[in-house]
XYZ file of C-alpha atoms in Angstrom:
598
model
C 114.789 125.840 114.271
C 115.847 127.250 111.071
C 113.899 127.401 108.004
C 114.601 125.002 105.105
C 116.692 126.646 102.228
C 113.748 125.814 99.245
C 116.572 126.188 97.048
C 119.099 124.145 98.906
C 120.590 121.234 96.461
C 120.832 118.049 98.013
C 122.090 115.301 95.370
C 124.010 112.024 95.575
C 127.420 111.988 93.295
C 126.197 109.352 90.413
C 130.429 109.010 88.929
C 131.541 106.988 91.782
C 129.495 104.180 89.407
C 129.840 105.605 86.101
C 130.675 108.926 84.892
C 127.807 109.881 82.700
C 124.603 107.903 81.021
C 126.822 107.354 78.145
C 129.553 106.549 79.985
C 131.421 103.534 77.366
C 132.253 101.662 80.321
C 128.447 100.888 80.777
C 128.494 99.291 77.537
C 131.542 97.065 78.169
C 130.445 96.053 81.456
C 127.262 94.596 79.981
C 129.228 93.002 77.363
C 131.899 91.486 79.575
C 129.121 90.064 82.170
C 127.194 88.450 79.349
C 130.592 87.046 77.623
C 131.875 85.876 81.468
C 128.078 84.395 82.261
C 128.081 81.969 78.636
C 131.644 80.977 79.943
C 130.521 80.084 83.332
C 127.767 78.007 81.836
C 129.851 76.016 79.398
C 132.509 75.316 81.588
C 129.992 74.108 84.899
C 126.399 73.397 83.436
C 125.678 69.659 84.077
C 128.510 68.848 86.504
C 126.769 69.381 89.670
C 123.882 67.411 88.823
C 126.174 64.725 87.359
C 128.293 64.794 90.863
C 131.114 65.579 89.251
C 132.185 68.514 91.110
C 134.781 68.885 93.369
C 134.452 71.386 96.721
C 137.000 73.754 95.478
C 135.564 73.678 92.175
C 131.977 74.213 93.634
C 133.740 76.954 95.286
C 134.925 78.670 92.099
C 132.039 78.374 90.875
C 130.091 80.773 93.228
C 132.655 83.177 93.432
C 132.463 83.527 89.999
C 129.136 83.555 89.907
C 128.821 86.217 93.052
C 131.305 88.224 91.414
C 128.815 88.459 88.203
C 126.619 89.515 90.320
C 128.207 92.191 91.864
C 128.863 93.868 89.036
C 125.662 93.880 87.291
C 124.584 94.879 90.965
C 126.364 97.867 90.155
C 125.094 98.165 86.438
C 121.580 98.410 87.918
C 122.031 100.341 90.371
C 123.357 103.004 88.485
C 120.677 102.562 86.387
C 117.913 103.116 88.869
C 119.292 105.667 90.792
C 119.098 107.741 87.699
C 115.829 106.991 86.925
C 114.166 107.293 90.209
C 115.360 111.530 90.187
C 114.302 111.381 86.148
C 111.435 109.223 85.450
C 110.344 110.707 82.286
C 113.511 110.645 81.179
C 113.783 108.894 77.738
C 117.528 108.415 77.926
C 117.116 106.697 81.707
C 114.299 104.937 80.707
C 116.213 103.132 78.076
C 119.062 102.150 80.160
C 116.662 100.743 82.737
C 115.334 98.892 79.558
C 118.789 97.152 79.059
C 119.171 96.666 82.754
C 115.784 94.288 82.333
C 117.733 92.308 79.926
C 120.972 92.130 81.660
C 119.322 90.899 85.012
C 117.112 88.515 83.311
C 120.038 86.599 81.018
C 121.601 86.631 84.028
C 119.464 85.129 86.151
C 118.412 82.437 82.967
C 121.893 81.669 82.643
C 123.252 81.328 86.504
C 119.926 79.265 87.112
C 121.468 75.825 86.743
C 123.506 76.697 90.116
C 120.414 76.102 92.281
C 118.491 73.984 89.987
C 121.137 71.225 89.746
C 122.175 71.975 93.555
C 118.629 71.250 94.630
C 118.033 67.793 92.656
C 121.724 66.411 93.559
C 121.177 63.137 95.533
C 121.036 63.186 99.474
C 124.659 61.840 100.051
C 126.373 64.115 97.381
C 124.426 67.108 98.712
C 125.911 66.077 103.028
C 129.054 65.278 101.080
C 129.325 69.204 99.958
C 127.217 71.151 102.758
C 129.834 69.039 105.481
C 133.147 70.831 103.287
C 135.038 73.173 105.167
C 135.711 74.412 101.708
C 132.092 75.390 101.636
C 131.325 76.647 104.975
C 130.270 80.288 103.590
C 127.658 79.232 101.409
C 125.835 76.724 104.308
C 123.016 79.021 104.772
C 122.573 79.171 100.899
C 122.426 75.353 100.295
C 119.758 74.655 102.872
C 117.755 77.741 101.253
C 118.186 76.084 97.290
C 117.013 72.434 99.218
C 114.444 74.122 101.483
C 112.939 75.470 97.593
C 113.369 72.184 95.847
C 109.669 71.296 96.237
C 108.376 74.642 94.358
C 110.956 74.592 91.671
C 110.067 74.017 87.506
C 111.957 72.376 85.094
C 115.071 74.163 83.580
C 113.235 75.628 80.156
C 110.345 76.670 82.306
C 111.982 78.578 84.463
C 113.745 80.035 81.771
C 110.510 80.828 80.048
C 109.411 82.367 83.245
C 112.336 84.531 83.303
C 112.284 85.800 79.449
C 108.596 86.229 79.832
C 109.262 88.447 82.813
C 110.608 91.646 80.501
C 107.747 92.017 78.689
C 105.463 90.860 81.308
C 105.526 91.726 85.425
C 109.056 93.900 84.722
C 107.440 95.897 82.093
C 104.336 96.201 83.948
C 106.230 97.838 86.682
C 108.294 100.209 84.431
C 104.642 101.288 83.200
C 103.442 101.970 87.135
C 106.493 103.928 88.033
C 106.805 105.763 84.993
C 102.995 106.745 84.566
C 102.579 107.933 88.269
C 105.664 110.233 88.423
C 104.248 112.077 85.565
C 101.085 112.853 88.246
C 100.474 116.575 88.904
C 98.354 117.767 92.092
C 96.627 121.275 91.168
C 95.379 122.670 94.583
C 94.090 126.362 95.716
C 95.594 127.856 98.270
C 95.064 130.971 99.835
C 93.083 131.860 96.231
C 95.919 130.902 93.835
C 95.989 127.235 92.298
C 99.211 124.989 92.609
C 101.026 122.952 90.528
C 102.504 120.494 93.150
C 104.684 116.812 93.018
C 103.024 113.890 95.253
C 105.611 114.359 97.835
C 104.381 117.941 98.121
C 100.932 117.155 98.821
C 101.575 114.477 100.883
C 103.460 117.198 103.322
C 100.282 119.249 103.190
C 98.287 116.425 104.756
C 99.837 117.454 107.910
C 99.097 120.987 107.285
C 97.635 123.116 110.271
C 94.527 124.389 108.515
C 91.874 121.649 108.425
C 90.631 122.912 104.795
C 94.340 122.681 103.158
C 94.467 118.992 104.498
C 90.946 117.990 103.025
C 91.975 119.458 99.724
C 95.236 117.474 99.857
C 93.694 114.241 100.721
C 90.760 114.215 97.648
C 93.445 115.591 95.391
C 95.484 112.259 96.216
C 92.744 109.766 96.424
C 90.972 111.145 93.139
C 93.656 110.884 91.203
C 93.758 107.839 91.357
C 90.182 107.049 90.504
C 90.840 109.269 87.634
C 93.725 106.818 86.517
C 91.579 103.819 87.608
C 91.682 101.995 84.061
C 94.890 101.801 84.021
C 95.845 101.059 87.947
C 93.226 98.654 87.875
C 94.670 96.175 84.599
C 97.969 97.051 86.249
C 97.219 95.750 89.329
C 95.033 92.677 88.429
C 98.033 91.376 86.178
C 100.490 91.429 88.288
C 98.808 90.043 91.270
C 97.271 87.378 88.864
C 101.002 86.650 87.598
C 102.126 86.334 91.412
C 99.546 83.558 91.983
C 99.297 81.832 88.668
C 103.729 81.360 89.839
C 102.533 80.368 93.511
C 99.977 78.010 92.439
C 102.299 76.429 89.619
C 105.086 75.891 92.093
C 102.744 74.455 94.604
C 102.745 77.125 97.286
C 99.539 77.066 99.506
C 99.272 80.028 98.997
C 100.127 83.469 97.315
C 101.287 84.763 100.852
C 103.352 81.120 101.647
C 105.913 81.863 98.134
C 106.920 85.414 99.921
C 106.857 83.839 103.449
C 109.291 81.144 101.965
C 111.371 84.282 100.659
C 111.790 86.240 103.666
C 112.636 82.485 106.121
C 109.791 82.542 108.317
C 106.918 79.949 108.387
C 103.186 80.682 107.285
C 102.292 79.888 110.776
C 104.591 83.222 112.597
C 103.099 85.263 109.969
C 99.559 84.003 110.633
C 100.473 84.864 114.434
C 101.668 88.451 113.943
C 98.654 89.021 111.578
C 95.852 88.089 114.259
C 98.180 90.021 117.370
C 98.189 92.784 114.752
C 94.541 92.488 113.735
C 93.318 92.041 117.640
C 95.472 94.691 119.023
C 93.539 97.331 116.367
C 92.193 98.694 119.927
C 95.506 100.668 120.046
C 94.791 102.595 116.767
C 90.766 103.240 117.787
C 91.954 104.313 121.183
C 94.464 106.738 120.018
C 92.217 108.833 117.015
C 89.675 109.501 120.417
C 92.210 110.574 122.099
C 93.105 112.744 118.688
C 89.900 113.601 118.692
C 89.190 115.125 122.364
C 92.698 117.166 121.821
C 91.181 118.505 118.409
C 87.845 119.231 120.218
C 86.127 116.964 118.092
C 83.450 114.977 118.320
C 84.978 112.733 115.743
C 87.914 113.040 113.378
C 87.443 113.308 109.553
C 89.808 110.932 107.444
C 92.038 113.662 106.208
C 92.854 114.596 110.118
C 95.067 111.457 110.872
C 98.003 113.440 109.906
C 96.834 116.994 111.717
C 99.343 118.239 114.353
C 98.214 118.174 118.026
C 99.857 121.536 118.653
C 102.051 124.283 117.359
C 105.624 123.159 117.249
C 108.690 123.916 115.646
C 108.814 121.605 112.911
C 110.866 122.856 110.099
C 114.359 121.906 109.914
C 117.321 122.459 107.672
C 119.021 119.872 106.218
C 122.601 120.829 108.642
C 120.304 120.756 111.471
C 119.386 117.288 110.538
C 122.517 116.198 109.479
C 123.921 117.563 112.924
C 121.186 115.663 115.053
C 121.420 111.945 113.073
C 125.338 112.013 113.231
C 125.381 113.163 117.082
C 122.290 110.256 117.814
C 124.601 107.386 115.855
C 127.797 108.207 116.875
C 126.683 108.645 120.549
C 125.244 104.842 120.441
C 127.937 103.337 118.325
C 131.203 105.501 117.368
C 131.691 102.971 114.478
C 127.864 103.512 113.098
C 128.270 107.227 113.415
C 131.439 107.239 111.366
C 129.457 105.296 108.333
C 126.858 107.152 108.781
C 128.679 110.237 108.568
C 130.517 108.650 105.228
C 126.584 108.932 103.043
C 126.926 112.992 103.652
C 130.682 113.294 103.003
C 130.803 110.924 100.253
C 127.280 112.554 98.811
C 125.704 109.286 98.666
C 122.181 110.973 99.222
C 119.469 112.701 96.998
C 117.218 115.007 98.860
C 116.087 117.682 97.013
C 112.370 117.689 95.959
C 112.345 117.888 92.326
C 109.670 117.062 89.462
C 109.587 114.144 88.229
C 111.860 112.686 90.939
C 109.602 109.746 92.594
C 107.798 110.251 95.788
C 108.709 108.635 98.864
C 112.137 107.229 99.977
C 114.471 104.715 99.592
C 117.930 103.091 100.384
C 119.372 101.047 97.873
C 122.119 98.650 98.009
C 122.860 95.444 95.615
C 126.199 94.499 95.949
C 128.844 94.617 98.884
C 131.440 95.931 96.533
C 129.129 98.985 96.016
C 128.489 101.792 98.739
C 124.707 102.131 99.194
C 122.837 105.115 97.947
C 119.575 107.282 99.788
C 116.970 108.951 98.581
C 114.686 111.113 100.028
C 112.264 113.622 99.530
C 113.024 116.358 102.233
C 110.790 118.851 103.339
C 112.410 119.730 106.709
C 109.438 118.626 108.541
C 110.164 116.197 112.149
C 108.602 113.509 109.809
C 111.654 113.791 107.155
C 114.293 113.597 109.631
C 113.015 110.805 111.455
C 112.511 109.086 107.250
C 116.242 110.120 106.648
C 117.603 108.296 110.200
C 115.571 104.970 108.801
C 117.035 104.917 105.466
C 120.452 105.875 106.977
C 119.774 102.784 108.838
C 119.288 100.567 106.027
C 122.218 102.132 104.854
C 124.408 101.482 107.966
C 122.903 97.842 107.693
C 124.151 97.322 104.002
C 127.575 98.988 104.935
C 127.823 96.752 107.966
C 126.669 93.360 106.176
C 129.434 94.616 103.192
C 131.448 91.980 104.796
C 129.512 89.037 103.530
C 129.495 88.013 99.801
C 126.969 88.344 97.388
C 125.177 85.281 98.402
C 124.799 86.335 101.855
C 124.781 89.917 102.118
C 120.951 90.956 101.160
C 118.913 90.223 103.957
C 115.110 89.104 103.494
C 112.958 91.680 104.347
C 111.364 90.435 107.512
C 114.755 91.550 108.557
C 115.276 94.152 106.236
C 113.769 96.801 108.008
C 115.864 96.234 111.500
C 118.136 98.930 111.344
C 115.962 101.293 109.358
C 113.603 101.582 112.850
C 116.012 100.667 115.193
C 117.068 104.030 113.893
C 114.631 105.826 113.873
C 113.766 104.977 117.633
C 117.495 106.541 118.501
C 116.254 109.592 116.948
C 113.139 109.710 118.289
C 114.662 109.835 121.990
C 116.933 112.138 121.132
C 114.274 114.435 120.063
C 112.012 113.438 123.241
C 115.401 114.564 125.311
C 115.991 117.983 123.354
C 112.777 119.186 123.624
C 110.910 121.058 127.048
C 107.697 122.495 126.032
C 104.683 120.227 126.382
C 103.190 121.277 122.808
C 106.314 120.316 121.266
C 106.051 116.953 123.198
C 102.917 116.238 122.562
C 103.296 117.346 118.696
C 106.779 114.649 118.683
C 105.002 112.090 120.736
C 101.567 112.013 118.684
C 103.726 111.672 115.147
C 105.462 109.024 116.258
C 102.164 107.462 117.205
C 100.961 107.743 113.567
C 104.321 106.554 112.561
C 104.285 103.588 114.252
C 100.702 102.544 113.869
C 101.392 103.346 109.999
C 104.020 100.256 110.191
C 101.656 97.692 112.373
C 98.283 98.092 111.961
C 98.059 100.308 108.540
C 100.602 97.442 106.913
C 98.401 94.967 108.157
C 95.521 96.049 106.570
C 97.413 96.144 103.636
C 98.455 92.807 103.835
C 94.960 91.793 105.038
C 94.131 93.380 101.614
C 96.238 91.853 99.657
C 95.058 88.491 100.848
C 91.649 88.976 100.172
C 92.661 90.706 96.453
C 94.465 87.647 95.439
C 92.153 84.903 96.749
C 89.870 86.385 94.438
C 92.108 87.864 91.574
C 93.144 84.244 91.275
C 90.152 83.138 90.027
C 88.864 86.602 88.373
C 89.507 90.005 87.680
C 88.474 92.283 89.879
C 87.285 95.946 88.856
C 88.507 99.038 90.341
C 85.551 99.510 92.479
C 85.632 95.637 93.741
C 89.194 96.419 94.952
C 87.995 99.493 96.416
C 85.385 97.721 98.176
C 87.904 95.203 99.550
C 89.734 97.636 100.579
C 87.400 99.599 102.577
C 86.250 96.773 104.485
C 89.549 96.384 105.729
C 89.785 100.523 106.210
C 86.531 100.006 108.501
C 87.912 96.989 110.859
C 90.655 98.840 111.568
C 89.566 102.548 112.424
C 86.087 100.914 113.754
C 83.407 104.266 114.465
C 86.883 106.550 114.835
C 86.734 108.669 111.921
C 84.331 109.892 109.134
C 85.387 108.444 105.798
C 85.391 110.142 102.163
C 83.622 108.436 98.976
C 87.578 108.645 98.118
C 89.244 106.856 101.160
C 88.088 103.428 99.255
C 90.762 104.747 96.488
C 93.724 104.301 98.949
C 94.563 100.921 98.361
C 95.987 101.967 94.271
C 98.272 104.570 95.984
C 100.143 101.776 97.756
C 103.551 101.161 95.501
C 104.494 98.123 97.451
C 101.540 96.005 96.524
C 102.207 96.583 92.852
C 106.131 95.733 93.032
C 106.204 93.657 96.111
C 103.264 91.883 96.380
C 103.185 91.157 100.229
C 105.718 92.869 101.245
C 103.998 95.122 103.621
C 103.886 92.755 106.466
C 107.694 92.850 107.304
C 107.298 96.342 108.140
C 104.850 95.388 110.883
C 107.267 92.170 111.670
C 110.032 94.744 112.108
C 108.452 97.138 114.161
C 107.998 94.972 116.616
C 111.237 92.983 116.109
C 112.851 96.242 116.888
C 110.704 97.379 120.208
C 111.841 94.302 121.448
C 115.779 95.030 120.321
C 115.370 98.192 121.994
C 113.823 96.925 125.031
C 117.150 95.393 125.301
C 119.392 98.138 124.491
C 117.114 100.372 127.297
C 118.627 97.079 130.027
C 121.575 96.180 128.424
C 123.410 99.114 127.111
C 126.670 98.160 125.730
C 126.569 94.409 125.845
C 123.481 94.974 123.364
C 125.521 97.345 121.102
C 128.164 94.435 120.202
C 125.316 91.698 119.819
C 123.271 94.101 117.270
C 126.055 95.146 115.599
C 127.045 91.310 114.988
C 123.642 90.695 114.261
C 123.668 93.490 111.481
C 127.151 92.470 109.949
C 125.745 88.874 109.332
C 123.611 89.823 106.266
C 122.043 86.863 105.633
C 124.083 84.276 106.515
C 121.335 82.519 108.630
C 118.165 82.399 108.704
C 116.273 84.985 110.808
C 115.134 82.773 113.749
C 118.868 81.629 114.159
C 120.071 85.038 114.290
C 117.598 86.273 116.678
C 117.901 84.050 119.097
C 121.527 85.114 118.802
C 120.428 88.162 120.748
C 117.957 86.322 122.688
C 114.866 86.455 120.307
C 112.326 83.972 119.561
C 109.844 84.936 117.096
C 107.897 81.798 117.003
C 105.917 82.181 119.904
C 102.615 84.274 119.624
C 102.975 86.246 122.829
C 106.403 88.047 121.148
C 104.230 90.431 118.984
C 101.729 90.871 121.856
C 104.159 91.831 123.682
C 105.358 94.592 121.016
C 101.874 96.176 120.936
C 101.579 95.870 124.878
C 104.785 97.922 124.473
C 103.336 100.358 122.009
C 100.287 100.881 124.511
C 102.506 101.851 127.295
C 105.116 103.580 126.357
C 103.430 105.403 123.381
C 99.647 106.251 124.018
C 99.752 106.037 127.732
C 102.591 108.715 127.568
C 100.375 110.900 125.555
C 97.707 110.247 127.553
C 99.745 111.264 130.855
C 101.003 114.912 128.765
C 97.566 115.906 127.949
C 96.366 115.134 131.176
C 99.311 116.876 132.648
């Protein structure tokens, strides 16, 4: 393979949205959303809750409404696309600033929809959900009724809302903003580095055992040296998440997000203990690390070290090449949209300073055309990151066909496409590689990989759990968290590896647990969603294509049980994530297994 071009440019083309930050149109757009919003709200506050609504009016009314949305979907998005390449940017940080205050008046103002919807009376509320006229919002009623319970008065949830900007929203700003600006100073080979997070984070993989160590306490201390401030961060806004789960009567902090993403406290409970007894997998496979390394045990900073030499750097053509041969070979329709987010340069991948670290696909509005971002490095890793957001970009294309109030999935479906994805591409790697050191390299990644979204995802939410229960009550100081945190560190790797005084730090490296708090566990629900969607596309072929495709066009139109079991899913019985681990076991660890005995 090719070596990656350092100074190749990969960037997404911004003027599809707007043609520059200061771009007039930005301006009017705000101002003609606001204007529209205080229209919609004179002309429809009260009559729902009064019953004196008609269908078709009803009907008006969320179009309007959706079509508000949409455009203030695209508002933000442009706003956040720019700042997540230039976070220290005072000119992006201000628009995101107005953003905040366009989403929230928005959201104050369109609140009466689903407040007055909710508290209508039993017959009215048959009377509308029965319309034909109404038929493509059915999914949304039941959600505003199933919510009724854990909703506040009109002015509080207002307050809540208002509150918000300065509070949790601002918060976050503070998070993102403060840890771009993070610089990693390393020596190697003699000379000290000046390097972004992304860049270190590659070097955790490094070959030399010495450059990974340094890589992994350059990480971890950093953000013990920030601790003050990731510490008050993250202790308000967990303590904001539950103070708004207790007052709306949630049992607790996890049931609100449970609620969220359609599934019941009791499925999540389930795939947390498979998860948490199936940790076996993740012990089993760092000894089996560990005898290929020719080590009596692995140190922390390992987990990431290649098995064996392999060609691993790729360009971004290459890359490009593979992803749009792997699509368009399972679905000629995918490969063509797929194929549109290069042509149409809806992706970012250069590695820049003061772009963010990680990756990301983000879509808001099916009007809009999603945009990726990614940090590549050219590494196996990054192409196998770029076919999963390229899948949650096929999946917003695909679900572009709903309207507003339907389109964004929750995320314990969210993440379908991304690793349904990313499992294409792994087989197509598996398949265009001979050599048993490149196999074993591929296969043992992919390991990590997918043990980094069950069981590492489940100790975060395990974390999380334990953080709140407490924070709830009390704050708790940086090294309490760390404590928590390392408990759960120690249940899951068991005797496996030797630990740092910095692997305790992790836990304030984790982004999702600041903006998402419990998020993390529909990354684990996916991955095993998916094994068991693939499982079926291994035996079904073709007559799985159509159903999956259907299944990704539906957005949210249903809830996620009723559009599993669509394509023969049930997710409420235990043995369905047991099964996904059993699958994990077999076809992942027993594989390597069987090449390094070979």
């Amino acid at each position: 393979m090719s070596k990656l071009n350092e100074r190749e440019i990969i960037e997404w083309d911004l003027t599809r949205l707007y043609a520059s930050l200061d771009d007039e149109t930005i301006f009017e757009d705000i101002k003609t959303v606001l204007r529209e919003k205080d229209e919609l709200v004179r002309d429809y506050r009260g009559r729902i809750s009064g019953e004196n609504i008609s269908a078709r009016e009803l009907r008006g009314l969320l179009e309007k409404s959706e079509s508000l949305l949409n455009r203030a979907g695209k508002l933000s998005m442009f706003a956040y696309l720019n700042h997540s390449v230039l976070t220290a940017d005072s000119a992006t940080q201000k628009l995101v600033r107005k953003m905040d205050d366009l989403e929230a008046a928005l959201e104050s103002g369109l609140m009466f929809i689903k407040l007055e919807l909710a508290r209508v009376s039993d017959d009215f509320f048959s009377e509308l959900n029965e319309c034909d006229e109404l038929k493509n919002y059915r999914h949304y009623f039941d959600l505003v009724r199933a919510l009724r319970d854990h909703q506040l008065s009109e002015p509080e949830e207002d307050i809540i809302v208002r509150k918000d900007i300065t509070g949790k929203m601002a918060m976050l700003n503070l998070f993102d903003e403060f840890t771009s600006t993070f610089e990693y100073r390393i020596f190697i080979d003699g000379e000290e580095k000046v390097l972004t997070e992304s860049e270190v984070e590659n070097l955790r993989s490094h070959g030399d055992e010495g450059i990974r160590k340094k890589a992994f306490e350059s990480l971890f201390r950093k953000t013990e040296e920030n601790s003050v401030i990731l510490t008050n961060i993250y202790n308000s806004l967990a303590k904001d998440w539950d103070l708004d789960a207790s007052k709306r009567h949630f049992s607790s902090p996890i049931s609100m997000r449970n609620i969220e993403n359609e599934v019941s406290d009791e499925s999540v409970e389930n795939l947390i203990d498979a998860t948490t007894q199936g940790y076996s997998i993740v012990q089993d496979y760092y000894r089996l690390k560990a005898r290929v390394m020719n080590k009596e045990i692995l140190l922390h900073s390992d987990i990431y070290a290649p098995l064996a030499d392999s060609r691993d750097i790729f360009s971004w053509q290459e890359a490009k090449n593979m992803i749009l041969e792997v699509m368009g070979n399972f679905d000629s329709q995918s490969g063509r949209i797929i194929s549109g987010f290069f042509d149409g340069e809806y992706i970012h991948g250069s590695i820049i300073p003061g772009k963010r670290s990680g990756a990301f696909c983000y879509y808001a509005s099916p009007e809009v055309h999603p945009y990726v971002l990614v940090n590549f490095g050219g590494k196996t890793s990054d192409v196998l990151t770029l076919a999963h957001e390229l899948g949650h970009g096929l999946h917003g294309v695909l679900s572009s066909k709903q309207t507003h109030l339907n389109y964004e999935t929750p995320l314990t479906m969210a993440e379908t496409a991304s690793i349904f994805s990313e499992m294409l591409m792994t087989d197509f790697l598996l398949d265009n590689i001979s050599g048993k050191a490149e196999k074993l390299s591929l296969i043992s990644k992919r390991m990590e990989e997918i043990l980094a979204s069950t069981a590492r995802q489940n100790m975060f939410t395990r974390f999380e759990m334990a953080a709140h229960s407490i924070i709830s009550r009390e704050f708790l100081s940086f090294k309490e968290l760390s404590d928590l945190y390392f408990e759960e560190l120690k249940l899951m790797f068991a005797d496996t590896i030797v630990f740092f005084p910095e692997s305790k730090f992790e836990w304030a490296r984790i982004p999702h647990i600041f903006h998402t708090p419990f998020y993390c566990y529909a990354y684990n629900f996916a991955q095993l969603l998916v094994i068991s969607l693939y499982r079926m596309y291994l035996e079904d072929g073709d007559v799985f294509k159509r159903r999956y495709i259907r299944l990704l066009e539906s957005g949210s139109s249903d809830s996620p049980e009723i559009l599993l079991k669509s394509v023969g899913i049930d997710i409420s019985e235990p043995y369905f994530w047991e099964n996904g681990l059993h699958f994990i076991q077999e076809n992942f660890l027993e594989r390597l297994r069987d090449i390094i005995d070979s």
